Amino acid sequence: MKSFSKYAAVAATAAVAVVILAVPKASADTLNIVTTAPTGTDTVNWLQLGAPFASVSNPFSATSTGGIGVTGKFAGSGGGEILQQGPSGWYGNFNPGDYVLYNLGYGPDTLSFNQGVSMAGAAIQPSVIDNYFGLFTAKIQAFDGTTLLGSVTENGNGTLANDGSAIFLGLQDLTGADITSIVFSVPSCVSDAVTNCSAFAIDTLYLNGSTNVPVIPEPSSIVLLGTGMLGLFGLMAYRRARFDS
């Protein structure tokens, strides 16, 4: 009976671990950071707002290729501008030839959707056209209405490489299509007398409006998977204890 008590204790501990770690996933949305532009998703190309150097109103409206309506608003009173990486106005490290949305220093940028989405993100870079080069920290927040679902930051480097090396920053809701708006900002940057961290651009916006959200095994979901395995090992230990007794 000694061996039974030993393995039963292991099984009980494993079961408790599963319950404790699984509760947050059941009671709130689970978000993963997305750092690579996903393939096969919906997109918003900023060229629809005008040719390079066209002014963008504040607020403004756009539509994704899949028909999702996007309303954008800059934090400041001014509007934005459409530029093109490389040949027309934006000499940074977005994908060559991409059309980018530049906020002219009136960030943060809020992008609201006419339906919930399960993923939203874009490449981001502070203003190199204002002589900005160097390290920065970008931030994205995801909301369901007025409720903050989560936020993450990512470190990047502003260069003139014109090679698609700008950081991609997005959030994926593993629980469902509950993201109704996102906010992009640059909390810190290596600024000079000309540049401030509120001046930045975002590249093509990527969206996923589907409620069928594929679960990507990021660290958070790997933890849950690990606790599930603990439960399995506990059950095996319990059965072995019964056999030994």
mmCIF file of C-alpha atoms in Angstrom:
data_model
loop_
_atom_site.group_PDB
_atom_site.id
_atom_site.type_symbol
_atom_site.label_atom_id
_atom_site.label_comp_id
_atom_site.label_asym_id
_atom_site.label_seq_id
_atom_site.Cartn_x
_atom_site.Cartn_y
_atom_site.Cartn_z
ATOM 1 C CA MET A 1 0.000 0.000 0.000
ATOM 2 C CA LYS A 2 3.017 2.282 0.396
ATOM 3 C CA SER A 3 3.530 2.389 -3.359
ATOM 4 C CA PHE A 4 -0.157 3.204 -3.875
ATOM 5 C CA SER A 5 0.060 6.240 -1.580
ATOM 6 C CA LYS A 6 3.175 7.474 -3.343
ATOM 7 C CA TYR A 7 1.724 7.317 -6.868
ATOM 8 C CA ALA A 8 -1.713 8.526 -5.800
ATOM 9 C CA ALA A 9 -0.068 11.664 -4.408
ATOM 10 C CA VAL A 10 1.674 12.251 -7.737
ATOM 11 C CA ALA A 11 -1.627 11.845 -9.590
ATOM 12 C CA ALA A 12 -3.413 14.279 -7.269
ATOM 13 C CA THR A 13 -0.674 16.897 -7.656
ATOM 14 C CA ALA A 14 -0.803 16.621 -11.461
ATOM 15 C CA ALA A 15 -4.593 16.995 -11.493
ATOM 16 C CA VAL A 16 -4.425 20.156 -9.373
ATOM 17 C CA ALA A 17 -1.823 21.643 -11.719
ATOM 18 C CA VAL A 18 -4.108 21.088 -14.708
ATOM 19 C CA VAL A 19 -7.073 22.761 -13.023
ATOM 20 C CA ILE A 20 -5.131 25.802 -11.799
ATOM 21 C CA LEU A 21 -3.426 26.525 -15.121
ATOM 22 C CA ALA A 22 -6.455 25.820 -17.294
ATOM 23 C CA VAL A 23 -8.799 28.255 -15.504
ATOM 24 C CA PRO A 24 -7.420 31.505 -17.060
ATOM 25 C CA LYS A 25 -7.919 30.127 -20.563
ATOM 26 C CA ALA A 26 -11.590 29.347 -19.837
ATOM 27 C CA SER A 27 -12.312 32.710 -18.185
ATOM 28 C CA ALA A 28 -10.562 35.157 -20.554
ATOM 29 C CA ASP A 29 -9.268 35.512 -24.084
ATOM 30 C CA THR A 30 -5.883 33.921 -24.744
ATOM 31 C CA LEU A 31 -3.602 35.992 -26.974
ATOM 32 C CA ASN A 32 -0.396 35.141 -28.803
ATOM 33 C CA ILE A 33 2.079 37.625 -30.211
ATOM 34 C CA VAL A 34 2.559 37.412 -33.988
ATOM 35 C CA THR A 35 5.977 38.543 -35.245
ATOM 36 C CA THR A 36 5.806 37.354 -38.868
ATOM 37 C CA ALA A 37 3.310 38.480 -41.507
ATOM 38 C CA PRO A 38 0.939 35.498 -41.883
ATOM 39 C CA THR A 39 0.181 34.051 -45.312
ATOM 40 C CA GLY A 40 -3.329 33.413 -46.587
ATOM 41 C CA THR A 41 -4.967 36.100 -44.458
ATOM 42 C CA ASP A 42 -6.967 39.217 -45.266
ATOM 43 C CA THR A 43 -5.056 42.455 -45.919
ATOM 44 C CA VAL A 44 -5.548 46.206 -46.135
ATOM 45 C CA ASN A 45 -3.367 47.888 -48.774
ATOM 46 C CA TRP A 46 -2.970 51.581 -47.967
ATOM 47 C CA LEU A 47 -2.786 52.519 -51.656
ATOM 48 C CA GLN A 48 -6.602 52.619 -51.571
ATOM 49 C CA LEU A 49 -6.309 55.867 -49.596
ATOM 50 C CA GLY A 50 -4.362 57.590 -52.358
ATOM 51 C CA ALA A 51 -1.150 57.649 -54.364
ATOM 52 C CA PRO A 52 2.184 58.403 -52.666
ATOM 53 C CA PHE A 53 2.221 61.775 -50.864
ATOM 54 C CA ALA A 54 -1.599 61.861 -50.721
ATOM 55 C CA SER A 55 -3.022 63.294 -47.484
ATOM 56 C CA VAL A 56 -5.034 61.014 -45.198
ATOM 57 C CA SER A 57 -7.916 62.492 -43.226
ATOM 58 C CA ASN A 58 -8.361 62.007 -39.493
ATOM 59 C CA PRO A 59 -10.372 59.833 -38.994
ATOM 60 C CA PHE A 60 -10.240 57.785 -42.204
ATOM 61 C CA SER A 61 -11.916 54.672 -43.590
ATOM 62 C CA ALA A 62 -10.505 51.691 -45.496
ATOM 63 C CA THR A 63 -11.671 48.233 -46.546
ATOM 64 C CA SER A 64 -9.777 44.937 -46.534
ATOM 65 C CA THR A 65 -9.657 42.671 -49.575
ATOM 66 C CA GLY A 66 -12.115 40.418 -47.737
ATOM 67 C CA GLY A 67 -14.591 43.235 -47.065
ATOM 68 C CA ILE A 68 -13.778 44.105 -43.432
ATOM 69 C CA GLY A 69 -14.325 47.799 -42.752
ATOM 70 C CA VAL A 70 -11.503 49.644 -40.968
ATOM 71 C CA THR A 71 -11.805 53.055 -39.318
ATOM 72 C CA GLY A 72 -8.501 54.682 -38.441
ATOM 73 C CA LYS A 73 -7.851 57.554 -36.066
ATOM 74 C CA PHE A 74 -4.631 59.347 -35.153
ATOM 75 C CA ALA A 75 -4.243 60.578 -31.587
ATOM 76 C CA GLY A 76 -3.294 64.096 -32.614
ATOM 77 C CA SER A 77 -5.444 66.607 -34.447
ATOM 78 C CA GLY A 78 -3.630 66.282 -37.764
ATOM 79 C CA GLY A 79 -3.940 63.720 -40.529
ATOM 80 C CA GLY A 80 -1.524 61.315 -42.149
ATOM 81 C CA GLU A 81 0.104 60.622 -45.490
ATOM 82 C CA ILE A 82 0.561 57.718 -47.892
ATOM 83 C CA LEU A 83 4.169 56.974 -48.813
ATOM 84 C CA GLN A 84 5.895 54.167 -50.689
ATOM 85 C CA GLN A 85 8.922 52.287 -49.426
ATOM 86 C CA GLY A 86 11.894 53.089 -51.618
ATOM 87 C CA PRO A 87 10.802 55.089 -54.644
ATOM 88 C CA SER A 88 8.275 57.508 -53.143
ATOM 89 C CA GLY A 89 8.991 59.078 -49.804
ATOM 90 C CA TRP A 90 9.713 56.325 -47.258
ATOM 91 C CA TYR A 91 13.365 55.323 -47.151
ATOM 92 C CA GLY A 92 13.263 52.734 -44.401
ATOM 93 C CA ASN A 93 13.313 48.951 -44.143
ATOM 94 C CA PHE A 94 9.769 47.941 -45.090
ATOM 95 C CA ASN A 95 9.227 45.617 -48.060
ATOM 96 C CA PRO A 96 10.445 47.368 -51.238
ATOM 97 C CA GLY A 97 7.589 49.093 -53.064
ATOM 98 C CA ASP A 98 5.014 48.674 -50.263
ATOM 99 C CA TYR A 99 2.582 51.520 -49.544
ATOM 100 C CA VAL A 100 2.725 52.647 -45.924
ATOM 101 C CA LEU A 101 0.505 54.758 -43.701
ATOM 102 C CA TYR A 102 2.527 57.561 -42.079
ATOM 103 C CA ASN A 103 0.887 59.434 -39.182
ATOM 104 C CA LEU A 104 3.022 62.614 -39.527
ATOM 105 C CA GLY A 105 3.768 62.526 -35.799
ATOM 106 C CA TYR A 106 0.172 62.246 -34.618
ATOM 107 C CA GLY A 107 0.407 58.739 -33.142
ATOM 108 C CA PRO A 108 -0.646 56.485 -31.478
ATOM 109 C CA ASP A 109 -2.866 55.038 -34.255
ATOM 110 C CA THR A 110 -6.173 53.341 -33.486
ATOM 111 C CA LEU A 111 -7.664 50.958 -36.057
ATOM 112 C CA SER A 112 -11.238 49.810 -35.407
ATOM 113 C CA PHE A 113 -13.072 47.048 -37.300
ATOM 114 C CA ASN A 114 -16.728 46.674 -38.247
ATOM 115 C CA GLN A 115 -16.587 43.054 -37.066
ATOM 116 C CA GLY A 116 -14.510 41.100 -34.599
ATOM 117 C CA VAL A 117 -11.266 39.619 -35.912
ATOM 118 C CA SER A 118 -9.050 36.898 -34.493
ATOM 119 C CA MET A 119 -5.740 38.401 -35.643
ATOM 120 C CA ALA A 120 -4.446 41.843 -36.558
ATOM 121 C CA GLY A 121 -0.959 43.155 -37.157
ATOM 122 C CA ALA A 122 1.413 45.124 -39.361
ATOM 123 C CA ALA A 123 5.084 45.940 -39.795
ATOM 124 C CA ILE A 124 6.003 49.173 -38.025
ATOM 125 C CA GLN A 125 8.894 51.658 -38.085
ATOM 126 C CA PRO A 126 9.493 55.173 -36.717
ATOM 127 C CA SER A 127 10.080 57.996 -39.147
ATOM 128 C CA VAL A 128 13.387 57.630 -40.989
ATOM 129 C CA ILE A 129 12.405 60.494 -43.294
ATOM 130 C CA ASP A 130 12.861 62.773 -40.259
ATOM 131 C CA ASN A 131 16.468 61.570 -39.911
ATOM 132 C CA TYR A 132 15.601 58.818 -37.433
ATOM 133 C CA PHE A 133 17.833 55.767 -37.283
ATOM 134 C CA GLY A 134 18.375 53.273 -34.517
ATOM 135 C CA LEU A 135 16.666 51.184 -31.899
ATOM 136 C CA PHE A 136 13.045 51.591 -30.822
ATOM 137 C CA THR A 137 10.274 49.778 -28.985
ATOM 138 C CA ALA A 138 6.867 49.313 -30.625
ATOM 139 C CA LYS A 139 3.638 48.365 -28.895
ATOM 140 C CA ILE A 140 0.292 46.901 -29.950
ATOM 141 C CA GLN A 141 -2.870 46.731 -27.813
ATOM 142 C CA ALA A 142 -5.962 44.701 -28.685
ATOM 143 C CA PHE A 143 -9.457 45.626 -27.475
ATOM 144 C CA ASP A 144 -12.894 44.059 -27.424
ATOM 145 C CA GLY A 145 -14.994 47.199 -27.311
ATOM 146 C CA THR A 146 -13.470 49.157 -24.424
ATOM 147 C CA THR A 147 -12.012 46.054 -22.753
ATOM 148 C CA LEU A 148 -8.267 45.609 -23.128
ATOM 149 C CA LEU A 149 -7.629 42.000 -24.184
ATOM 150 C CA GLY A 150 -3.855 42.299 -24.075
ATOM 151 C CA SER A 151 -0.788 44.196 -25.214
ATOM 152 C CA VAL A 152 2.778 43.358 -26.200
ATOM 153 C CA THR A 153 5.939 45.275 -27.091
ATOM 154 C CA GLU A 154 8.713 44.374 -29.504
ATOM 155 C CA ASN A 155 12.152 45.892 -30.074
ATOM 156 C CA GLY A 156 13.146 46.974 -33.572
ATOM 157 C CA ASN A 157 15.824 48.833 -35.479
ATOM 158 C CA GLY A 158 15.165 51.677 -37.912
ATOM 159 C CA THR A 159 17.436 51.492 -40.968
ATOM 160 C CA LEU A 160 17.544 52.516 -44.624
ATOM 161 C CA ALA A 161 18.038 48.911 -45.784
ATOM 162 C CA ASN A 162 14.918 48.724 -48.035
ATOM 163 C CA ASP A 163 14.936 44.971 -47.429
ATOM 164 C CA GLY A 164 11.740 44.033 -45.549
ATOM 165 C CA SER A 165 13.535 43.738 -42.211
ATOM 166 C CA ALA A 166 11.107 46.039 -40.340
ATOM 167 C CA ILE A 167 9.581 44.267 -37.355
ATOM 168 C CA PHE A 168 6.068 42.825 -37.627
ATOM 169 C CA LEU A 169 3.858 43.288 -34.596
ATOM 170 C CA GLY A 170 0.479 41.588 -34.214
ATOM 171 C CA LEU A 171 -1.822 39.792 -31.801
ATOM 172 C CA GLN A 172 -3.796 36.598 -32.345
ATOM 173 C CA ASP A 173 -6.846 35.763 -30.231
ATOM 174 C CA LEU A 174 -6.872 31.984 -29.716
ATOM 175 C CA THR A 175 -10.307 32.145 -28.102
ATOM 176 C CA GLY A 176 -12.224 33.566 -31.083
ATOM 177 C CA ALA A 177 -12.760 36.626 -33.254
ATOM 178 C CA ASP A 178 -13.091 39.079 -30.358
ATOM 179 C CA ILE A 179 -10.646 41.825 -31.384
ATOM 180 C CA THR A 180 -12.642 44.913 -32.408
ATOM 181 C CA SER A 181 -9.760 47.423 -32.441
ATOM 182 C CA ILE A 182 -6.002 47.682 -32.108
ATOM 183 C CA VAL A 183 -3.706 50.549 -31.130
ATOM 184 C CA PHE A 184 -0.152 50.946 -32.450
ATOM 185 C CA SER A 185 2.372 53.117 -30.626
ATOM 186 C CA VAL A 186 6.126 53.592 -30.202
ATOM 187 C CA PRO A 187 6.762 54.078 -26.469
ATOM 188 C CA SER A 188 10.498 54.672 -26.847
ATOM 189 C CA CYS A 189 13.037 55.451 -29.556
ATOM 190 C CA VAL A 190 16.495 56.923 -29.997
ATOM 191 C CA SER A 191 15.207 60.376 -30.853
ATOM 192 C CA ASP A 192 16.957 63.589 -31.760
ATOM 193 C CA ALA A 193 15.889 67.227 -32.035
ATOM 194 C CA VAL A 194 13.890 66.494 -35.199
ATOM 195 C CA THR A 195 12.204 63.225 -34.342
ATOM 196 C CA ASN A 196 9.666 62.206 -31.720
ATOM 197 C CA CYS A 197 8.438 58.678 -31.037
ATOM 198 C CA SER A 198 4.884 59.528 -32.106
ATOM 199 C CA ALA A 199 6.012 59.761 -35.748
ATOM 200 C CA PHE A 200 5.855 56.295 -37.314
ATOM 201 C CA ALA A 201 4.411 54.351 -40.219
ATOM 202 C CA ILE A 202 2.768 50.946 -40.562
ATOM 203 C CA ASP A 203 2.942 48.706 -43.605
ATOM 204 C CA THR A 204 0.133 46.516 -45.007
ATOM 205 C CA LEU A 205 -2.397 45.581 -42.311
ATOM 206 C CA TYR A 206 -3.021 41.835 -41.916
ATOM 207 C CA LEU A 207 -6.338 40.583 -40.537
ATOM 208 C CA ASN A 208 -8.096 37.294 -39.877
ATOM 209 C CA GLY A 209 -11.851 37.616 -39.549
ATOM 210 C CA SER A 210 -12.457 33.900 -39.069
ATOM 211 C CA THR A 211 -13.680 32.425 -35.792
ATOM 212 C CA ASN A 212 -11.856 29.215 -36.765
ATOM 213 C CA VAL A 213 -8.580 30.194 -35.111
ATOM 214 C CA PRO A 214 -5.719 27.706 -35.543
ATOM 215 C CA VAL A 215 -3.898 27.223 -32.236
ATOM 216 C CA ILE A 216 -0.211 28.029 -32.650
ATOM 217 C CA PRO A 217 1.982 26.261 -30.054
ATOM 218 C CA GLU A 218 3.448 29.410 -28.537
ATOM 219 C CA PRO A 219 4.817 29.257 -24.950
ATOM 220 C CA SER A 220 1.407 29.896 -23.330
ATOM 221 C CA SER A 221 -0.287 26.994 -25.094
ATOM 222 C CA ILE A 222 2.787 24.807 -24.635
ATOM 223 C CA VAL A 223 2.376 25.275 -20.864
ATOM 224 C CA LEU A 224 -1.205 24.042 -21.084
ATOM 225 C CA LEU A 225 -0.097 21.102 -23.201
ATOM 226 C CA GLY A 226 2.544 20.277 -20.604
ATOM 227 C CA THR A 227 -0.004 20.258 -17.776
ATOM 228 C CA GLY A 228 -2.182 17.922 -19.804
ATOM 229 C CA MET A 229 0.747 15.532 -20.094
ATOM 230 C CA LEU A 230 1.227 15.794 -16.328
ATOM 231 C CA GLY A 231 -2.342 14.645 -15.845
ATOM 232 C CA LEU A 232 -1.740 11.686 -18.165
ATOM 233 C CA PHE A 233 1.403 10.697 -16.268
ATOM 234 C CA GLY A 234 -0.507 10.937 -13.001
ATOM 235 C CA LEU A 235 -3.227 8.615 -14.303
ATOM 236 C CA MET A 236 -0.590 6.129 -15.478
ATOM 237 C CA ALA A 237 1.064 6.259 -12.060
ATOM 238 C CA TYR A 238 -2.255 5.605 -10.358
ATOM 239 C CA ARG A 239 -2.930 2.555 -12.513
ATOM 240 C CA ARG A 240 0.576 1.258 -11.897
ATOM 241 C CA ALA A 241 0.108 1.677 -8.148
ATOM 242 C CA ARG A 242 -3.086 -0.366 -8.233
ATOM 243 C CA PHE A 243 -1.310 -3.104 -10.195
ATOM 244 C CA ASP A 244 1.646 -3.139 -7.751
ATOM 245 C CA SER A 245 -0.650 -3.372 -4.740
#
